[in-house]
């Protein structure tokens, strides 16, 4: 609405010159006398500044509400972006004399602090999902993001707690999906023709296992290897799910963990919309639809919205489907299930 109104700034100004009743009618509106009257040049300046601020929040809302890509790995970055925007807006507004914007910025900052201001009360999976992003991990960027958002003391504390939670979670997945016996078997099969180790090498290997703590070292080696590697470069075409799929052989346990964590949606908009879709189709005027028909309508709507059919590109596939449906003989009393 603000974006549309800004385009007619000159039209509003010209309208006030052509129609004398324009200013008279606007002077009667508004509960506060200072808010009455036609928009001035200063009002349009506020509109442009406020539009830029709202655009950032609008873009962030669309990004976190997406359903066709992973969102959990970037949630903490979005939280940090909102904190930065509110800080910039509050400083900019507080330096001025406008009480309306000052009150608005303060309320938004208070609401932000209620949900995201204390990292101790936040779910640690938010930070673990960021670490599971190969472009972030526990890099300097991730550490700076924590310190810039929550301060140096809280940032370092939450980094330590998150790392411990990550190691503990990886240990649980290691118990479920770890297969050290198969590792040893495959390793022995590849080197069955190699000569046996010497006595000194066997003695050295035994000493290293005792010094390093056999269980803990082996359980965290995969995680340490992932964190020790360099982060991936930023790219607009980077697909985090494809990356974990390609590297699942190197990180078999960690890829299972990433699959579960990255599958968590950070917004309930898509889920609520899916549950309310049936209510919009099966309303008071169409309450006699059978469950099969209702399922067909919902599924067809979802398929059509997901992908547009290109008749020329998919002509061969459509022809094949027509031939298959043409071979079907359905009796009048027969019901075809869509399952």
mmCIF file of C-alpha atoms in Angstrom:
data_model
loop_
_atom_site.group_PDB
_atom_site.id
_atom_site.type_symbol
_atom_site.label_atom_id
_atom_site.label_comp_id
_atom_site.label_asym_id
_atom_site.label_seq_id
_atom_site.Cartn_x
_atom_site.Cartn_y
_atom_site.Cartn_z
ATOM 1 C CA UNK A 1 0.000 0.000 0.000
ATOM 2 C CA UNK A 2 2.823 2.398 0.868
ATOM 3 C CA UNK A 3 4.635 1.504 -2.336
ATOM 4 C CA UNK A 4 1.524 2.189 -4.416
ATOM 5 C CA UNK A 5 0.807 5.495 -2.662
ATOM 6 C CA UNK A 6 4.341 6.774 -3.247
ATOM 7 C CA UNK A 7 3.895 6.490 -7.021
ATOM 8 C CA UNK A 8 1.074 9.055 -6.856
ATOM 9 C CA UNK A 9 2.955 11.684 -4.871
ATOM 10 C CA UNK A 10 2.780 14.243 -7.703
ATOM 11 C CA UNK A 11 -0.859 13.356 -8.351
ATOM 12 C CA UNK A 12 -1.765 14.136 -4.730
ATOM 13 C CA UNK A 13 0.036 17.470 -5.005
ATOM 14 C CA UNK A 14 -1.700 18.389 -8.246
ATOM 15 C CA UNK A 15 -5.066 17.277 -6.890
ATOM 16 C CA UNK A 16 -4.760 19.697 -3.984
ATOM 17 C CA UNK A 17 -4.324 22.538 -6.500
ATOM 18 C CA UNK A 18 -7.196 21.533 -8.770
ATOM 19 C CA UNK A 19 -9.796 20.678 -6.125
ATOM 20 C CA UNK A 20 -10.168 23.118 -3.198
ATOM 21 C CA UNK A 21 -12.410 20.666 -1.349
ATOM 22 C CA UNK A 22 -9.583 18.150 -1.229
ATOM 23 C CA UNK A 23 -7.739 19.949 1.576
ATOM 24 C CA UNK A 24 -10.971 20.851 3.339
ATOM 25 C CA UNK A 25 -12.138 17.233 3.531
ATOM 26 C CA UNK A 26 -8.747 15.931 4.680
ATOM 27 C CA UNK A 27 -8.600 18.643 7.338
ATOM 28 C CA UNK A 28 -11.682 17.094 8.951
ATOM 29 C CA UNK A 29 -10.166 13.601 9.189
ATOM 30 C CA UNK A 30 -7.867 12.291 11.899
ATOM 31 C CA UNK A 31 -8.254 12.254 15.671
ATOM 32 C CA UNK A 32 -5.092 14.316 16.216
ATOM 33 C CA UNK A 33 -4.997 17.846 14.761
ATOM 34 C CA UNK A 34 -1.367 17.456 13.640
ATOM 35 C CA UNK A 35 -2.332 14.410 11.540
ATOM 36 C CA UNK A 36 -5.011 16.248 9.593
ATOM 37 C CA UNK A 37 -4.651 17.810 6.166
ATOM 38 C CA UNK A 38 -3.098 16.883 2.837
ATOM 39 C CA UNK A 39 0.253 15.039 2.815
ATOM 40 C CA UNK A 40 3.228 17.381 2.837
ATOM 41 C CA UNK A 41 6.737 16.966 1.452
ATOM 42 C CA UNK A 42 7.939 15.853 4.885
ATOM 43 C CA UNK A 43 5.250 13.174 4.987
ATOM 44 C CA UNK A 44 6.481 11.717 1.695
ATOM 45 C CA UNK A 45 10.042 11.674 3.040
ATOM 46 C CA UNK A 46 8.819 9.562 5.966
ATOM 47 C CA UNK A 47 6.919 7.312 3.539
ATOM 48 C CA UNK A 48 10.063 6.592 1.500
ATOM 49 C CA UNK A 49 12.178 5.853 4.581
ATOM 50 C CA UNK A 50 9.527 3.666 6.136
ATOM 51 C CA UNK A 51 9.005 1.827 2.841
ATOM 52 C CA UNK A 52 12.685 0.870 2.693
ATOM 53 C CA UNK A 53 12.542 -0.493 6.219
ATOM 54 C CA UNK A 54 9.359 -2.477 5.587
ATOM 55 C CA UNK A 55 10.801 -3.881 2.360
ATOM 56 C CA UNK A 56 13.614 -5.545 4.315
ATOM 57 C CA UNK A 57 11.116 -7.161 6.675
ATOM 58 C CA UNK A 58 8.902 -8.171 3.753
ATOM 59 C CA UNK A 59 11.806 -9.880 1.969
ATOM 60 C CA UNK A 60 12.841 -11.648 5.174
ATOM 61 C CA UNK A 61 9.279 -12.863 5.750
ATOM 62 C CA UNK A 62 9.048 -14.301 2.249
ATOM 63 C CA UNK A 63 12.425 -15.974 2.641
ATOM 64 C CA UNK A 64 11.671 -17.754 5.917
ATOM 65 C CA UNK A 65 8.193 -18.773 4.728
ATOM 66 C CA UNK A 66 9.502 -20.622 1.674
ATOM 67 C CA UNK A 67 8.504 -24.249 1.160
ATOM 68 C CA UNK A 68 10.611 -25.321 -1.831
ATOM 69 C CA UNK A 69 14.016 -24.882 -0.224
ATOM 70 C CA UNK A 70 15.732 -25.415 3.128
ATOM 71 C CA UNK A 71 15.151 -22.596 5.617
ATOM 72 C CA UNK A 72 16.481 -23.864 8.956
ATOM 73 C CA UNK A 73 20.147 -23.318 8.046
ATOM 74 C CA UNK A 74 19.637 -19.571 7.500
ATOM 75 C CA UNK A 75 17.269 -18.832 10.397
ATOM 76 C CA UNK A 76 19.972 -17.472 12.683
ATOM 77 C CA UNK A 77 21.241 -15.180 9.920
ATOM 78 C CA UNK A 78 17.718 -13.844 9.450
ATOM 79 C CA UNK A 79 17.433 -13.238 13.200
ATOM 80 C CA UNK A 80 20.714 -11.336 13.141
ATOM 81 C CA UNK A 81 19.515 -9.301 10.138
ATOM 82 C CA UNK A 82 16.337 -8.265 11.954
ATOM 83 C CA UNK A 83 18.372 -7.281 15.011
ATOM 84 C CA UNK A 84 20.645 -5.150 12.839
ATOM 85 C CA UNK A 85 17.726 -3.492 11.030
ATOM 86 C CA UNK A 86 15.899 -2.679 14.262
ATOM 87 C CA UNK A 87 19.094 -1.288 15.756
ATOM 88 C CA UNK A 88 19.713 0.929 12.751
ATOM 89 C CA UNK A 89 16.100 2.068 12.652
ATOM 90 C CA UNK A 90 15.964 2.774 16.391
ATOM 91 C CA UNK A 91 19.176 4.823 16.289
ATOM 92 C CA UNK A 92 17.968 6.706 13.246
ATOM 93 C CA UNK A 93 14.553 7.436 14.735
ATOM 94 C CA UNK A 94 15.692 8.189 18.288
ATOM 95 C CA UNK A 95 18.081 10.824 16.948
ATOM 96 C CA UNK A 96 15.067 12.624 15.473
ATOM 97 C CA UNK A 97 12.093 14.277 17.068
ATOM 98 C CA UNK A 98 9.304 12.121 15.660
ATOM 99 C CA UNK A 99 7.539 10.407 18.551
ATOM 100 C CA UNK A 100 5.408 8.141 16.343
ATOM 101 C CA UNK A 101 8.360 6.398 14.700
ATOM 102 C CA UNK A 102 10.258 6.342 17.971
ATOM 103 C CA UNK A 103 7.377 4.531 19.679
ATOM 104 C CA UNK A 104 6.997 2.138 16.738
ATOM 105 C CA UNK A 105 10.699 1.234 16.717
ATOM 106 C CA UNK A 106 10.742 0.720 20.474
ATOM 107 C CA UNK A 107 7.733 -1.620 20.399
ATOM 108 C CA UNK A 108 9.226 -3.667 17.569
ATOM 109 C CA UNK A 109 12.524 -3.955 19.412
ATOM 110 C CA UNK A 110 10.746 -5.070 22.597
ATOM 111 C CA UNK A 111 8.835 -7.708 20.658
ATOM 112 C CA UNK A 112 12.074 -8.939 19.080
ATOM 113 C CA UNK A 113 13.821 -9.164 22.446
ATOM 114 C CA UNK A 114 10.901 -11.170 23.828
ATOM 115 C CA UNK A 115 11.454 -14.002 21.357
ATOM 116 C CA UNK A 116 15.079 -13.718 20.219
ATOM 117 C CA UNK A 117 16.770 -11.414 22.711
ATOM 118 C CA UNK A 118 17.994 -14.114 25.107
ATOM 119 C CA UNK A 119 20.001 -16.869 23.350
ATOM 120 C CA UNK A 120 19.912 -19.044 26.476
ATOM 121 C CA UNK A 121 16.154 -19.565 26.030
ATOM 122 C CA UNK A 122 16.437 -20.251 22.297
ATOM 123 C CA UNK A 123 16.407 -23.734 20.832
ATOM 124 C CA UNK A 124 19.999 -24.776 20.179
ATOM 125 C CA UNK A 125 18.946 -26.475 16.955
ATOM 126 C CA UNK A 126 18.803 -22.991 15.442
ATOM 127 C CA UNK A 127 22.569 -22.672 15.848
ATOM 128 C CA UNK A 128 23.281 -26.321 15.010
ATOM 129 C CA UNK A 129 21.439 -25.919 11.703
ATOM 130 C CA UNK A 130 23.720 -22.999 10.865
ATOM 131 C CA UNK A 131 26.800 -25.101 11.651
ATOM 132 C CA UNK A 132 25.479 -27.844 9.373
ATOM 133 C CA UNK A 133 25.616 -25.360 6.512
ATOM 134 C CA UNK A 134 28.975 -26.028 4.762
ATOM 135 C CA UNK A 135 29.229 -22.306 4.015
ATOM 136 C CA UNK A 136 29.064 -21.391 7.704
ATOM 137 C CA UNK A 137 30.188 -24.174 10.085
ATOM 138 C CA UNK A 138 31.988 -22.752 13.169
ATOM 139 C CA UNK A 139 33.753 -20.165 11.057
ATOM 140 C CA UNK A 140 34.822 -16.646 11.971
ATOM 141 C CA UNK A 141 31.659 -15.403 10.294
ATOM 142 C CA UNK A 142 29.504 -17.527 12.617
ATOM 143 C CA UNK A 143 31.430 -16.333 15.676
ATOM 144 C CA UNK A 144 31.208 -12.688 14.595
ATOM 145 C CA UNK A 145 27.495 -13.133 13.972
ATOM 146 C CA UNK A 146 27.006 -14.321 17.555
ATOM 147 C CA UNK A 147 29.105 -11.527 19.031
ATOM 148 C CA UNK A 148 27.468 -8.787 16.937
ATOM 149 C CA UNK A 149 23.988 -10.001 17.852
ATOM 150 C CA UNK A 150 24.382 -10.873 21.542
ATOM 151 C CA UNK A 151 27.680 -9.329 22.579
ATOM 152 C CA UNK A 152 31.098 -10.859 23.103
ATOM 153 C CA UNK A 153 30.370 -12.566 26.442
ATOM 154 C CA UNK A 154 27.029 -14.115 25.501
ATOM 155 C CA UNK A 155 28.263 -14.920 22.006
ATOM 156 C CA UNK A 156 31.225 -16.956 23.237
ATOM 157 C CA UNK A 157 29.062 -18.667 25.846
ATOM 158 C CA UNK A 158 26.410 -19.707 23.350
ATOM 159 C CA UNK A 159 29.115 -20.938 20.959
ATOM 160 C CA UNK A 160 30.537 -23.201 23.653
ATOM 161 C CA UNK A 161 27.113 -24.539 24.645
ATOM 162 C CA UNK A 162 26.115 -25.099 21.032
ATOM 163 C CA UNK A 163 29.301 -27.022 20.290
ATOM 164 C CA UNK A 164 28.716 -29.294 23.296
ATOM 165 C CA UNK A 165 25.112 -29.897 22.215
ATOM 166 C CA UNK A 166 26.297 -30.626 18.679
ATOM 167 C CA UNK A 167 28.878 -33.150 19.879
ATOM 168 C CA UNK A 168 26.325 -34.802 22.163
ATOM 169 C CA UNK A 169 23.750 -35.021 19.366
ATOM 170 C CA UNK A 170 26.343 -36.471 17.022
ATOM 171 C CA UNK A 171 27.173 -39.083 19.651
ATOM 172 C CA UNK A 172 23.534 -40.156 19.780
ATOM 173 C CA UNK A 173 23.412 -40.506 16.008
ATOM 174 C CA UNK A 174 26.698 -42.405 16.106
ATOM 175 C CA UNK A 175 25.050 -45.006 18.328
ATOM 176 C CA UNK A 176 22.097 -45.317 15.967
ATOM 177 C CA UNK A 177 23.770 -45.216 12.557
ATOM 178 C CA UNK A 178 27.441 -45.818 13.269
ATOM 179 C CA UNK A 179 28.928 -49.024 11.882
ATOM 180 C CA UNK A 180 32.516 -49.383 13.041
ATOM 181 C CA UNK A 181 32.495 -53.092 12.284
ATOM 182 C CA UNK A 182 31.662 -52.494 8.616
ATOM 183 C CA UNK A 183 34.353 -49.836 8.495
ATOM 184 C CA UNK A 184 36.917 -52.315 9.742
ATOM 185 C CA UNK A 185 35.637 -54.975 7.371
ATOM 186 C CA UNK A 186 35.869 -52.753 4.311
ATOM 187 C CA UNK A 187 39.253 -51.538 5.402
ATOM 188 C CA UNK A 188 40.544 -55.084 5.847
ATOM 189 C CA UNK A 189 39.126 -56.140 2.473
ATOM 190 C CA UNK A 190 40.947 -53.378 0.655
ATOM 191 C CA UNK A 191 44.212 -54.204 2.325
ATOM 192 C CA UNK A 192 44.040 -57.986 2.647
ATOM 193 C CA UNK A 193 46.989 -58.385 0.293
ATOM 194 C CA UNK A 194 49.107 -55.883 2.214
ATOM 195 C CA UNK A 195 51.841 -57.178 4.527
ATOM 196 C CA UNK A 196 51.137 -57.350 8.247
ATOM 197 C CA UNK A 197 52.221 -54.475 10.485
ATOM 198 C CA UNK A 198 55.523 -54.762 12.263
ATOM 199 C CA UNK A 199 55.726 -55.247 16.011
ATOM 200 C CA UNK A 200 56.844 -51.661 16.563
ATOM 201 C CA UNK A 201 53.958 -50.284 14.498
ATOM 202 C CA UNK A 202 51.458 -52.414 16.390
ATOM 203 C CA UNK A 203 52.959 -51.185 19.663
ATOM 204 C CA UNK A 204 52.766 -47.566 18.488
ATOM 205 C CA UNK A 205 49.144 -47.917 17.338
ATOM 206 C CA UNK A 206 48.168 -49.455 20.660
ATOM 207 C CA UNK A 207 49.820 -46.626 22.588
ATOM 208 C CA UNK A 208 48.050 -43.989 20.457
ATOM 209 C CA UNK A 209 44.682 -45.615 21.059
ATOM 210 C CA UNK A 210 45.260 -45.585 24.808
ATOM 211 C CA UNK A 211 46.459 -41.973 24.880
ATOM 212 C CA UNK A 212 43.686 -40.566 22.703
ATOM 213 C CA UNK A 213 40.836 -42.477 24.325
ATOM 214 C CA UNK A 214 39.647 -44.998 21.833
ATOM 215 C CA UNK A 215 35.916 -44.467 22.145
ATOM 216 C CA UNK A 216 35.732 -40.669 22.169
ATOM 217 C CA UNK A 217 38.302 -40.188 19.432
ATOM 218 C CA UNK A 218 36.554 -42.523 17.020
ATOM 219 C CA UNK A 219 33.085 -41.150 17.828
ATOM 220 C CA UNK A 220 34.056 -37.581 17.042
ATOM 221 C CA UNK A 221 36.518 -38.077 14.181
ATOM 222 C CA UNK A 222 33.867 -37.582 11.501
ATOM 223 C CA UNK A 223 32.576 -34.407 13.141
ATOM 224 C CA UNK A 224 36.073 -33.025 13.668
ATOM 225 C CA UNK A 225 36.908 -33.688 10.035
ATOM 226 C CA UNK A 226 33.844 -31.764 8.872
ATOM 227 C CA UNK A 227 34.568 -28.773 11.107
ATOM 228 C CA UNK A 228 38.269 -28.748 10.172
ATOM 229 C CA UNK A 229 37.623 -28.464 6.444
ATOM 230 C CA UNK A 230 37.338 -25.076 4.760
ATOM 231 C CA UNK A 231 33.894 -23.592 4.297
ATOM 232 C CA UNK A 232 32.265 -23.649 0.895
ATOM 233 C CA UNK A 233 32.136 -20.468 -1.151
ATOM 234 C CA UNK A 234 28.955 -18.454 -1.274
ATOM 235 C CA UNK A 235 26.957 -19.057 -4.435
ATOM 236 C CA UNK A 236 23.363 -18.226 -5.361
ATOM 237 C CA UNK A 237 23.010 -21.700 -6.893
ATOM 238 C CA UNK A 238 24.349 -23.570 -3.872
ATOM 239 C CA UNK A 239 22.115 -26.517 -2.919
ATOM 240 C CA UNK A 240 22.791 -27.651 0.630
ATOM 241 C CA UNK A 241 20.811 -30.884 0.250
ATOM 242 C CA UNK A 242 22.770 -31.858 -2.860
ATOM 243 C CA UNK A 243 26.012 -31.103 -1.029
ATOM 244 C CA UNK A 244 25.150 -33.444 1.829
ATOM 245 C CA UNK A 245 23.976 -36.087 -0.628
ATOM 246 C CA UNK A 246 27.271 -35.960 -2.525
ATOM 247 C CA UNK A 247 29.308 -36.038 0.706
ATOM 248 C CA UNK A 248 27.246 -38.674 2.513
ATOM 249 C CA UNK A 249 29.933 -41.284 1.815
ATOM 250 C CA UNK A 250 32.512 -39.186 3.656
ATOM 251 C CA UNK A 251 30.131 -38.203 6.464
ATOM 252 C CA UNK A 252 27.663 -41.108 6.775
ATOM 253 C CA UNK A 253 26.510 -40.314 10.319
ATOM 254 C CA UNK A 254 26.679 -36.543 10.035
ATOM 255 C CA UNK A 255 24.654 -36.624 6.815
ATOM 256 C CA UNK A 256 21.868 -38.470 8.667
ATOM 257 C CA UNK A 257 21.906 -35.778 11.336
ATOM 258 C CA UNK A 258 21.879 -33.017 8.712
ATOM 259 C CA UNK A 259 18.960 -34.656 6.926
ATOM 260 C CA UNK A 260 16.841 -34.535 10.087
ATOM 261 C CA UNK A 261 17.859 -31.049 11.224
ATOM 262 C CA UNK A 262 17.590 -29.355 7.841
ATOM 263 C CA UNK A 263 14.137 -30.855 7.282
ATOM 264 C CA UNK A 264 12.700 -28.781 10.138
ATOM 265 C CA UNK A 265 10.616 -25.862 8.755
ATOM 266 C CA UNK A 266 11.054 -22.591 10.616
ATOM 267 C CA UNK A 267 7.613 -21.279 9.707
ATOM 268 C CA UNK A 268 4.184 -22.824 10.239
ATOM 269 C CA UNK A 269 2.611 -20.868 7.384
ATOM 270 C CA UNK A 270 2.842 -23.740 4.892
ATOM 271 C CA UNK A 271 1.503 -26.306 7.368
ATOM 272 C CA UNK A 272 -1.424 -24.139 8.430
ATOM 273 C CA UNK A 273 -2.213 -23.376 4.803
ATOM 274 C CA UNK A 274 -2.229 -27.078 3.943
ATOM 275 C CA UNK A 275 -4.682 -27.865 6.742
ATOM 276 C CA UNK A 276 -6.953 -24.934 5.889
ATOM 277 C CA UNK A 277 -7.085 -25.763 2.162
ATOM 278 C CA UNK A 278 -9.683 -28.473 2.678
ATOM 279 C CA UNK A 279 -11.834 -26.031 4.639
ATOM 280 C CA UNK A 280 -11.861 -23.621 1.708
ATOM 281 C CA UNK A 281 -12.853 -26.348 -0.732
ATOM 282 C CA UNK A 282 -15.356 -28.210 1.439
ATOM 283 C CA UNK A 283 -17.457 -25.234 2.545
ATOM 284 C CA UNK A 284 -21.145 -24.906 3.449
ATOM 285 C CA UNK A 285 -22.178 -24.787 -0.212
ATOM 286 C CA UNK A 286 -20.129 -27.831 -1.294
ATOM 287 C CA UNK A 287 -20.554 -30.129 1.656
ATOM 288 C CA UNK A 288 -21.600 -33.181 -0.390
ATOM 289 C CA UNK A 289 -18.218 -33.866 -1.991
ATOM 290 C CA UNK A 290 -16.933 -37.360 -1.439
ATOM 291 C CA UNK A 291 -13.528 -37.892 0.202
ATOM 292 C CA UNK A 292 -12.097 -39.140 -3.103
ATOM 293 C CA UNK A 293 -13.258 -36.039 -4.988
ATOM 294 C CA UNK A 294 -11.925 -33.774 -2.256
ATOM 295 C CA UNK A 295 -8.565 -35.526 -2.390
ATOM 296 C CA UNK A 296 -8.470 -35.161 -6.176
ATOM 297 C CA UNK A 297 -9.203 -31.428 -5.998
ATOM 298 C CA UNK A 298 -6.551 -30.757 -3.359
ATOM 299 C CA UNK A 299 -3.864 -32.827 -5.078
ATOM 300 C CA UNK A 300 -4.607 -31.335 -8.505
ATOM 301 C CA UNK A 301 -4.429 -27.818 -7.113
ATOM 302 C CA UNK A 302 -1.089 -28.564 -5.471
ATOM 303 C CA UNK A 303 0.359 -30.087 -8.645
ATOM 304 C CA UNK A 304 -0.786 -27.194 -10.830
ATOM 305 C CA UNK A 305 0.690 -24.613 -8.477
ATOM 306 C CA UNK A 306 3.935 -26.513 -8.120
ATOM 307 C CA UNK A 307 4.775 -26.769 -11.810
ATOM 308 C CA UNK A 308 3.326 -25.274 -14.953
ATOM 309 C CA UNK A 309 2.857 -27.771 -17.756
ATOM 310 C CA UNK A 310 4.681 -26.913 -20.975
ATOM 311 C CA UNK A 311 2.650 -28.639 -23.677
ATOM 312 C CA UNK A 312 5.347 -28.432 -26.352
ATOM 313 C CA UNK A 313 8.146 -29.676 -24.083
ATOM 314 C CA UNK A 314 6.043 -32.441 -22.529
ATOM 315 C CA UNK A 315 4.154 -33.458 -25.659
ATOM 316 C CA UNK A 316 5.668 -36.929 -25.778
ATOM 317 C CA UNK A 317 4.906 -37.542 -22.105
ATOM 318 C CA UNK A 318 1.325 -36.289 -22.494
ATOM 319 C CA UNK A 319 0.806 -38.509 -25.535
ATOM 320 C CA UNK A 320 2.031 -41.506 -23.567
ATOM 321 C CA UNK A 321 -0.377 -40.709 -20.734
ATOM 322 C CA UNK A 322 -3.297 -40.378 -23.153
ATOM 323 C CA UNK A 323 -2.512 -43.783 -24.633
ATOM 324 C CA UNK A 324 -2.378 -45.329 -21.187
ATOM 325 C CA UNK A 325 -5.696 -43.791 -20.158
ATOM 326 C CA UNK A 326 -7.204 -44.805 -23.494
ATOM 327 C CA UNK A 327 -6.429 -48.460 -22.760
ATOM 328 C CA UNK A 328 -8.303 -48.352 -19.456
ATOM 329 C CA UNK A 329 -11.802 -49.805 -19.402
ATOM 330 C CA UNK A 330 -13.764 -48.604 -16.432
ATOM 331 C CA UNK A 331 -17.204 -49.948 -15.535
ATOM 332 C CA UNK A 332 -19.951 -47.602 -14.434
ATOM 333 C CA UNK A 333 -19.933 -48.928 -10.874
ATOM 334 C CA UNK A 334 -16.142 -49.100 -10.578
ATOM 335 C CA UNK A 335 -14.311 -46.590 -8.382
ATOM 336 C CA UNK A 336 -10.702 -45.752 -9.092
ATOM 337 C CA UNK A 337 -8.634 -44.892 -6.019
ATOM 338 C CA UNK A 338 -6.143 -42.058 -6.287
ATOM 339 C CA UNK A 339 -3.765 -43.648 -3.764
#
